[in-house]
XYZ file of C-alpha atoms in Angstrom:
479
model
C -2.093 32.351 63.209
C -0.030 29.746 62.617
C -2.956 27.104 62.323
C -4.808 29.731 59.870
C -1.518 30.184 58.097
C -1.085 25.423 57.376
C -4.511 25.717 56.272
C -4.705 28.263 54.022
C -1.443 26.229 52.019
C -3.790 23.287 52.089
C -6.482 25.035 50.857
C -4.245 26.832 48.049
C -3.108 23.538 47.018
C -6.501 21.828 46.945
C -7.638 25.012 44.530
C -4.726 24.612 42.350
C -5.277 20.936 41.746
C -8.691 20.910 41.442
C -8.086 23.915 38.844
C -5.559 21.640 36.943
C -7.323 18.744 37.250
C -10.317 20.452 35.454
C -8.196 22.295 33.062
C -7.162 18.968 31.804
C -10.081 16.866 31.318
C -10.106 14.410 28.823
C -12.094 14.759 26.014
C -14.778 12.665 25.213
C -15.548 14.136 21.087
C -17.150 10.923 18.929
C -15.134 10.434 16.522
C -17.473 8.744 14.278
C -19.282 12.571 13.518
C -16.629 13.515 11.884
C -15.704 14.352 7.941
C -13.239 15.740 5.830
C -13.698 18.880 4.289
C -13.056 19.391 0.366
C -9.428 18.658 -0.458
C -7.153 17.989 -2.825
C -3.816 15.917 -1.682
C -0.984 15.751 -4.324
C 1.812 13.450 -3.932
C 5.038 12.775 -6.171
C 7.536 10.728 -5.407
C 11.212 10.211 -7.030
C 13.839 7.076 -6.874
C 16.712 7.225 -8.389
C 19.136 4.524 -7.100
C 22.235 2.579 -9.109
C 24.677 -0.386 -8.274
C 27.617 -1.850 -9.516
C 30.670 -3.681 -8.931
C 34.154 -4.777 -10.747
C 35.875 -8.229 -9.234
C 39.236 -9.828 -10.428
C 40.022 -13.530 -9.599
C 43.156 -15.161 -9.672
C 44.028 -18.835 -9.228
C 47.000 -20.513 -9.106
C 48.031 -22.591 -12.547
C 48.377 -25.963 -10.783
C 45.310 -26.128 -9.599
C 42.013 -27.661 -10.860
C 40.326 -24.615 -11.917
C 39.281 -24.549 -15.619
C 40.200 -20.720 -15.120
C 43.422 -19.012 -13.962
C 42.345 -15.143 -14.204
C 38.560 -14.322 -14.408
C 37.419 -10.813 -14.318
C 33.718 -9.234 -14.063
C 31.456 -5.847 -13.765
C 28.253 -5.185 -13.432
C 25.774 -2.042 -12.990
C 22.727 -1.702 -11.973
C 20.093 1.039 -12.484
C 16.689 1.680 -11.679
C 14.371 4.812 -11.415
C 10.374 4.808 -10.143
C 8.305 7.692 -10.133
C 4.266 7.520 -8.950
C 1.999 10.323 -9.021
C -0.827 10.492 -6.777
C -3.851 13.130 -6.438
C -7.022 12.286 -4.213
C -9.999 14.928 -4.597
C -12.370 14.734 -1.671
C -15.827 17.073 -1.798
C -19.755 16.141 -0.508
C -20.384 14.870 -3.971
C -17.082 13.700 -5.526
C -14.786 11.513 -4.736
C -11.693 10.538 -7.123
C -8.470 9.315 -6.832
C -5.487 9.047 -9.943
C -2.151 6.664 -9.296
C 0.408 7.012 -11.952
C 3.608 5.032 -12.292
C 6.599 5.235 -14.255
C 9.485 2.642 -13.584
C 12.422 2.127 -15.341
C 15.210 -0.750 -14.759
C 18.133 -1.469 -16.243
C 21.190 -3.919 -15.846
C 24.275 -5.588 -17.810
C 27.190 -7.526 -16.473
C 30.505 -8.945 -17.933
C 32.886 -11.761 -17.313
C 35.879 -12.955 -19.448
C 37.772 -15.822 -18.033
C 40.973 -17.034 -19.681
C 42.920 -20.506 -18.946
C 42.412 -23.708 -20.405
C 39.682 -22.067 -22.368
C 38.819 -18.721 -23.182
C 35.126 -17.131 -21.901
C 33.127 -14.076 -22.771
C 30.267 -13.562 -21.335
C 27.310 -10.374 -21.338
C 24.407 -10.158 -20.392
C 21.704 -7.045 -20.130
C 17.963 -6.656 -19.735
C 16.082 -4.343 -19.482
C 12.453 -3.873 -18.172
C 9.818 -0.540 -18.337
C 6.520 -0.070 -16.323
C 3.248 2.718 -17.148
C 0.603 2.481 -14.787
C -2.317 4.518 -14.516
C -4.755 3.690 -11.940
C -8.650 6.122 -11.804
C -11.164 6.008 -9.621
C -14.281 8.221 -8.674
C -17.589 7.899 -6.981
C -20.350 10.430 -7.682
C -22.806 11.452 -4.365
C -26.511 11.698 -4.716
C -29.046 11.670 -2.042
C -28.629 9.669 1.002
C -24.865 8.977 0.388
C -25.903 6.732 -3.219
C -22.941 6.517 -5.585
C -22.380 5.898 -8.891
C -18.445 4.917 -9.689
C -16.496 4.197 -12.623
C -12.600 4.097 -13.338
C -10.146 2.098 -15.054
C -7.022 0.811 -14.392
C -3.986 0.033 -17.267
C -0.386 -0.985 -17.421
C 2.027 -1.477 -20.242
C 5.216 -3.507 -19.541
C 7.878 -4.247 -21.852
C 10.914 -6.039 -21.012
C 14.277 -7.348 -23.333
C 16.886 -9.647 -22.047
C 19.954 -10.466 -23.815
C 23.032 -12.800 -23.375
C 26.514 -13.373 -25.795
C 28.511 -16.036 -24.660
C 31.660 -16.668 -26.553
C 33.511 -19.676 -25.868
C 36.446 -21.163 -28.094
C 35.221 -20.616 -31.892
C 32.052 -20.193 -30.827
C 29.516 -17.767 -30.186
C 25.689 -17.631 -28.792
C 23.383 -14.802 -28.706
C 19.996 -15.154 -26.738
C 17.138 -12.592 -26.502
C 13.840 -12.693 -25.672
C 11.820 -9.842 -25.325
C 8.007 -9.559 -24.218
C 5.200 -6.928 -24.065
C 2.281 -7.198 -21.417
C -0.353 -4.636 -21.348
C -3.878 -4.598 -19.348
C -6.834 -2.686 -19.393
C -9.640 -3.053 -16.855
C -12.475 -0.476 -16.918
C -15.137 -0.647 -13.826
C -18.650 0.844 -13.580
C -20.557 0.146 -10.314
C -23.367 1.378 -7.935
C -23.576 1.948 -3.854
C -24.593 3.410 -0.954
C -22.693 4.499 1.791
C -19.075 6.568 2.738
C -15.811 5.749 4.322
C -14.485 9.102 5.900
C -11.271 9.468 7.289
C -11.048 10.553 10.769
C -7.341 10.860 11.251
C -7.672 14.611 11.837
C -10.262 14.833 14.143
C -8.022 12.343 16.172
C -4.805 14.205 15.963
C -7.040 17.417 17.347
C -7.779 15.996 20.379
C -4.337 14.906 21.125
C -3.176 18.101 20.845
C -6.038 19.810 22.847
C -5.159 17.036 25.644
C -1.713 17.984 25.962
C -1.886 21.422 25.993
C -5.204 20.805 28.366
C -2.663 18.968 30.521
C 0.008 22.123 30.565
C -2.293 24.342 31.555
C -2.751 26.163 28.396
C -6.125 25.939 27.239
C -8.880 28.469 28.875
C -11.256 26.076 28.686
C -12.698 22.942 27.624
C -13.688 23.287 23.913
C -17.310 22.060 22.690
C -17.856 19.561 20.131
C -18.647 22.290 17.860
C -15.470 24.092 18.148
C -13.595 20.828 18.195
C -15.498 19.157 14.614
C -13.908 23.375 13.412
C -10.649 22.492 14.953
C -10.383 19.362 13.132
C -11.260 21.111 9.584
C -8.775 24.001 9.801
C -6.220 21.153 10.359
C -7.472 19.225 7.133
C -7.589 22.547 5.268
C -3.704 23.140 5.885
C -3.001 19.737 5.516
C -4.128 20.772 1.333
C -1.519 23.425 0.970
C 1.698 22.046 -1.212
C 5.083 23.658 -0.587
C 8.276 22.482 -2.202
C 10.296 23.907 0.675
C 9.590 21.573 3.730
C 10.299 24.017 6.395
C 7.986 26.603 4.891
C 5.740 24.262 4.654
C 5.623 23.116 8.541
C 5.914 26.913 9.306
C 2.730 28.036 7.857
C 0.830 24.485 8.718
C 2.036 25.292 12.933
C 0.927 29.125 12.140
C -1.964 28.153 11.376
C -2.691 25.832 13.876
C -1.659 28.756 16.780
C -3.491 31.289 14.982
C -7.187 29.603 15.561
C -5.774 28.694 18.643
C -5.273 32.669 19.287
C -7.858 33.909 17.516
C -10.776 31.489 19.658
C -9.113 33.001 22.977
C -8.331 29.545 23.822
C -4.666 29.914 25.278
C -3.034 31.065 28.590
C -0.144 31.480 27.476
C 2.255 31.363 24.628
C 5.640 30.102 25.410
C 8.580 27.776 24.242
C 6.733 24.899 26.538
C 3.320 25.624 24.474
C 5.438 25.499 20.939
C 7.337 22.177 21.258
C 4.066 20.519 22.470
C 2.287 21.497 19.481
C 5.217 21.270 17.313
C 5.709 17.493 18.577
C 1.664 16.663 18.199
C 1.884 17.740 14.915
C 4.821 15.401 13.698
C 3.308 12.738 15.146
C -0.157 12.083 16.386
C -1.367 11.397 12.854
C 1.003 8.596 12.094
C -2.072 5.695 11.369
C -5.191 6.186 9.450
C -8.843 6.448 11.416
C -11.299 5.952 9.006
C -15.391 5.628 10.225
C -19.004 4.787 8.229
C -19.700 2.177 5.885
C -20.282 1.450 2.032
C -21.827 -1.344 -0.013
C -21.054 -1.555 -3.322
C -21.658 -3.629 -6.662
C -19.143 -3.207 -9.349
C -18.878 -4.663 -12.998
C -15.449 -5.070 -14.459
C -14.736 -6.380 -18.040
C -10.694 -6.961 -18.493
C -8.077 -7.630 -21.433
C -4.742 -8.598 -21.211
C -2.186 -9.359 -23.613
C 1.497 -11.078 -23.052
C 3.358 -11.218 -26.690
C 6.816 -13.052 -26.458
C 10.140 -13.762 -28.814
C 12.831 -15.563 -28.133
C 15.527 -16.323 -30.469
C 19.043 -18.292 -30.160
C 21.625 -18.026 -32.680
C 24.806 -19.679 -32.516
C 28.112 -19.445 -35.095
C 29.508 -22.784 -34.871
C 28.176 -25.232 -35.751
C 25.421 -22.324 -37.379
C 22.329 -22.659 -35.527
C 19.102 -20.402 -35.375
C 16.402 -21.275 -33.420
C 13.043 -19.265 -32.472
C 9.917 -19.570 -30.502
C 7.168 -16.985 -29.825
C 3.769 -17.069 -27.829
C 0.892 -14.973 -27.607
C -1.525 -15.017 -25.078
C -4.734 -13.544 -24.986
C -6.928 -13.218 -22.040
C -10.439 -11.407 -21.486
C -13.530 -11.618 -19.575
C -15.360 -9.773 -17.045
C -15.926 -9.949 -12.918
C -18.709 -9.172 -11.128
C -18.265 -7.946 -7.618
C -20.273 -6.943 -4.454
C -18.127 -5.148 -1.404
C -19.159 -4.348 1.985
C -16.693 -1.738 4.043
C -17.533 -1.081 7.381
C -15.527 1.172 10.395
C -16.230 2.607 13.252
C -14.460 4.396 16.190
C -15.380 2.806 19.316
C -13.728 5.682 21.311
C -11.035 8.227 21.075
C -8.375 4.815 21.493
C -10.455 2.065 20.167
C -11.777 1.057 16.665
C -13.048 -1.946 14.746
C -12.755 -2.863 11.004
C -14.722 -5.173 8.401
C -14.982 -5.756 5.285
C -16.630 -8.487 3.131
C -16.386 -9.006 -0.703
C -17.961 -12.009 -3.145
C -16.917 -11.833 -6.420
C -17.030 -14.480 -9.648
C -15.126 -13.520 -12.621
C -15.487 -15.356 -16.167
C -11.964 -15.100 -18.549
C -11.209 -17.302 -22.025
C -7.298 -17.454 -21.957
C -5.989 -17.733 -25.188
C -2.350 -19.271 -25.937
C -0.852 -19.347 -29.358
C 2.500 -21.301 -29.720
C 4.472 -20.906 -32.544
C 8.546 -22.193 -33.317
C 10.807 -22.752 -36.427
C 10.658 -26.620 -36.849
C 6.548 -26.765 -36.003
C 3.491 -25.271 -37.148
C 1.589 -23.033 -34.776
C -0.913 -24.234 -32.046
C -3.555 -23.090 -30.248
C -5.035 -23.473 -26.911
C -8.149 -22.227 -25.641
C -9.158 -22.454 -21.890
C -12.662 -21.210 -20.048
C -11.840 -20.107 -16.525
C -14.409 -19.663 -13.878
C -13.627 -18.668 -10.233
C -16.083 -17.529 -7.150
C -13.682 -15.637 -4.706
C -15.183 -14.806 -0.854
C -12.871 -12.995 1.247
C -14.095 -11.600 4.545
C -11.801 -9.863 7.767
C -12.566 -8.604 11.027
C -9.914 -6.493 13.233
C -9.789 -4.899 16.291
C -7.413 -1.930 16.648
C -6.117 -0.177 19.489
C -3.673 3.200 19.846
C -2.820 3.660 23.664
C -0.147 6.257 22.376
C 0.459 8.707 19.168
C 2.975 6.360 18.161
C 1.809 3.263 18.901
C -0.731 0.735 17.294
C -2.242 -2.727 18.599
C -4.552 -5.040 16.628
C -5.835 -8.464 16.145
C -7.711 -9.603 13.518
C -9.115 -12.488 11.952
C -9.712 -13.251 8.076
C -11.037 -15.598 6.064
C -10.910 -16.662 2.477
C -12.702 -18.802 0.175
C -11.628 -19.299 -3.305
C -12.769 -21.920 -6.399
C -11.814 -22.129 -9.817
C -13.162 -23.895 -12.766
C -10.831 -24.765 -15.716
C -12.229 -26.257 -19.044
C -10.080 -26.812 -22.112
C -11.541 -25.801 -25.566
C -9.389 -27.471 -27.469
C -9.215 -30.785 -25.920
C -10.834 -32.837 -23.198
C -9.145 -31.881 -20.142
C -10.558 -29.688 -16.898
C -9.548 -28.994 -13.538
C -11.004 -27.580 -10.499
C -10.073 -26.585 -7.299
C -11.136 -25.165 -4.203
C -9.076 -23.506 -1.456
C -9.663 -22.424 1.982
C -7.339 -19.796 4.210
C -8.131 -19.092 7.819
C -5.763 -16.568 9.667
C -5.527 -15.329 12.878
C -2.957 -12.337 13.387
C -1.667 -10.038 15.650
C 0.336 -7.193 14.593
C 2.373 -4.255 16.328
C 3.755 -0.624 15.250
C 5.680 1.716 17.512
C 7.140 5.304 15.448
C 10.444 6.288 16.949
C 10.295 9.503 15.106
C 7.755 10.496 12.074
C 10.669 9.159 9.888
C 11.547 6.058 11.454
C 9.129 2.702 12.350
C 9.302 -0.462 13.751
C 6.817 -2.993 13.443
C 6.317 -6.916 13.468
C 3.442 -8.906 13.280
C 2.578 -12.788 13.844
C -0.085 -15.516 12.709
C -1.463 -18.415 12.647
C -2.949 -19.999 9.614
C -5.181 -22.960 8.473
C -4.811 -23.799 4.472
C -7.534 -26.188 2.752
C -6.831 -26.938 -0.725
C -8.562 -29.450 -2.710
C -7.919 -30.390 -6.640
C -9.700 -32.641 -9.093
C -9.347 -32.974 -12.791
C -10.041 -35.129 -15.749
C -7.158 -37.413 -14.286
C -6.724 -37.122 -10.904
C -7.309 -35.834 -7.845
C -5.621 -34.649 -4.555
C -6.254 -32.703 -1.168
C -3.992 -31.306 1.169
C -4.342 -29.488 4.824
C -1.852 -26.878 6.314
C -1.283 -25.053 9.613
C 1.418 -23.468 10.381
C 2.613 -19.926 11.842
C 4.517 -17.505 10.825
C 5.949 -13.804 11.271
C 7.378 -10.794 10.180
C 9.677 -7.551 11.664
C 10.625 -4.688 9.783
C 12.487 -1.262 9.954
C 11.334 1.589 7.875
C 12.561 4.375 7.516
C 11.834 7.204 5.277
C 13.976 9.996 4.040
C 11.264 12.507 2.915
């Protein structure tokens, strides 16, 4: 009895782990199959920061200080805003960027001892972006794209300095704005896979609890993955209503498939913790190649005037530059998801770009002059990285890149031309580990061989570099 009694324990046992053991197989889903359904993502984002300080200094009379009492303030303001909305269908693709930044900051100082001081300055400095892409499917994943891409930047800076009798006022101000328009043709698709990869996390953890009935098919998993991106679409102001209905969800096809044991606290926190953070870095699988046409303007109009009282003194200078041309680029993208913990990345791009720069320079004791310069340049850029995420909040890579750059300068207006070529081979190994969703540490390291070589109408020069270097930050974000 007794005998009968150890064995049917062992036997118990043995059944239970086996049970587990199958309950929480890992999942073997390829990645790669998977796409995003149609969605729209909407993002805006706010900063509003300001700075400032007020100082008083005061030296003693017998010493060598041209000052005795010097006193100061400053304040600083700035404000950026962006915008972004990404539309994803089968035959559309589009994404618009908008900017809005604002800065702002003056400062005084007045001094007083063997001579008096005043001194303000200010500037001032605005920023409109807009940034618009889209690719159009046809058959066999061809595209057609277009978009443009445009800035405006004004900026004013301004200093009074009184000193004794006297007083000088300089400003400058300047205006930059760009436009770049783009058509271009392709084949191919990048598809993020981030969602299909934060599925299977949470499938293996509650497979590993004991939760799930069964081990889901590839079918039911690629459905999985597309409820998630579906919810992912919704926009709530509130964030906790927001996570409420985006966990709902989540349970409810959970429920509604017949796919859980049970339903308690154990089951919640699991879920609740996949979902804050087993999408924390971007999967992305397919390739594209692409050919894209680009014809550019840019303009850069500057003043700058200095006026003093004594002796009475005005002096001025302006420039305007004038720059257009066009580029013409081909891109290669390539991804793919080795396995559920695994990926590799490429991409390739050769572009050459032809711009006449323009420079007028104009002042109060001279007569305006003009320079005209042809600028050539063949850019090759190419990068190949391994990635690896052992953990939901972890990420491993290496990669290896490798750029090629030359440039062709010819003056119009005189004799002189330059040209240079320039070679950059890195090696580097990078690292990020989430603490929470909000918080990040990451560092990264490299090694780096830089070629340059220069010739002109008058002399010439070559240089080699290698050298190292790294890089660890904190991030943390507040929303």
């Amino acid at each position: 009895m007794k005998k009968t009694f150890i064995f049917s324990i062992i036997f118990c046992s043995f059944i239970t782990l086996w049970a587990n053991k199958v309950s929480a197989q890992e999942y073997k889903y390829d990645l790669n199959k998977y796409y995003t359904p149609d969605i729209v993502r909407n993002s805006l984002d706010l900063n509003l920061n300001s700075s400032g300080g007020f100082g008083n200094t005061y030296n003693n009379p017998n010493n060598t200080y041209n000052y005795n009492t010097i006193k100061s303030n400053n304040l600083s303001g700035q404000f950026n805003s962006g915008f972004t909305q990404f539309k994803n269908t089968r035959k559309t693709e589009s994404l618009l960027q908008l900017n809005l930044d604002v800065n702002g900051h003056f400062s005084n100082n007045k001094a007083w001892g063997l001579t008096n001081q005043k001194t303000h300055t200010s500037n001032s400095t605005e920023y409109i972006g807009l940034n618009y892409s889209k690719k159009m499917y046809g058959a066999n994943k061809k595209f057609f794209s277009f978009g443009l891409f445009s800035s405006l930047n004004p900026s004013t800076s301004y200093t009074n300095n009184e000193v004794t009798s006297s007083t000088t006022e300089n400003t400058t101000k300047s205006f930059q704005a760009k436009i770049r328009p783009f058509i271009g043709i392709g084949i191919g698709r990048i598809e993020s896979v981030k969602d299909a990869r934060q599925a299977i996390y949470i499938l293996e953890d509650l497979s590993k609890r004991g939760v799930l009935t069964r081990h889901l098919s590839d079918d039911e998993i690629f459905k999985f993955s597309q409820v998630i991106s579906q919810v992912k679409n919704k926009r709530f102001l509130d964030y906790r209503l927001h996570k409420i209905d985006e966990i709902s969800t989540v349970d409810s096809f959970l429920v509604k498939n017949n796919l859980l044991t049970k339903s308690d606290a154990s089951y919640f926190t699991t879920l609740y913790d996949n979902w804050e953070n087993s999408a924390n870095f971007e999967r992305t699988s397919g390739q594209s190649f692409e050919m894209r046409l680009s014809p550019d303007v840019n303009w850069n109009n500057q003043k700058s005037e200095s006026k003093i009282s004594n002796p009475s003194s005005d002096t001025w200078s302006k420039q305007n530059d004038k720059n257009y041309g066009a580029s013409l680029a081909f891109n290669y993208n390539y991804a793919k998801q080795i396995n559920l913990n695994w990926e590799k990345t490429a991409y390739v791009t050769l572009s050459g770009s032809t711009t006449r720069e323009q420079q007028r320079l104009s002042d109060e004791s001279s007569q305006e002059s003009l320079y005209k310069i042809n600028v050539r340049n063949i850019t090759l850029n190419g990068n190949y990285r391994i990635g690896y995420y052992p953990s939901t909040r972890t990420n491993l890579s290496v990669g290896i890149s490798q750029n090629f750059y030359r440039n062709f300068n010819d003056q119009v207006t005189n004799t002189f031309w330059n040209d240079s070529f320039n070679s950059v081979t890195t090696l580097r190994f990078s690292a990020v580990y989430y603490v929470s969703p909000q918080l990040s540490l990451s560092g990264n390291t490299s090694i780096y061989n830089n070629y340059s070589n220069y010739r002109s109408s008058s002399y010439k020069a070559n240089s080699n570099q290698l050298g190292t270097g790294f890089s660890v930050a904190l991030k943390y974000s507040f929303f």
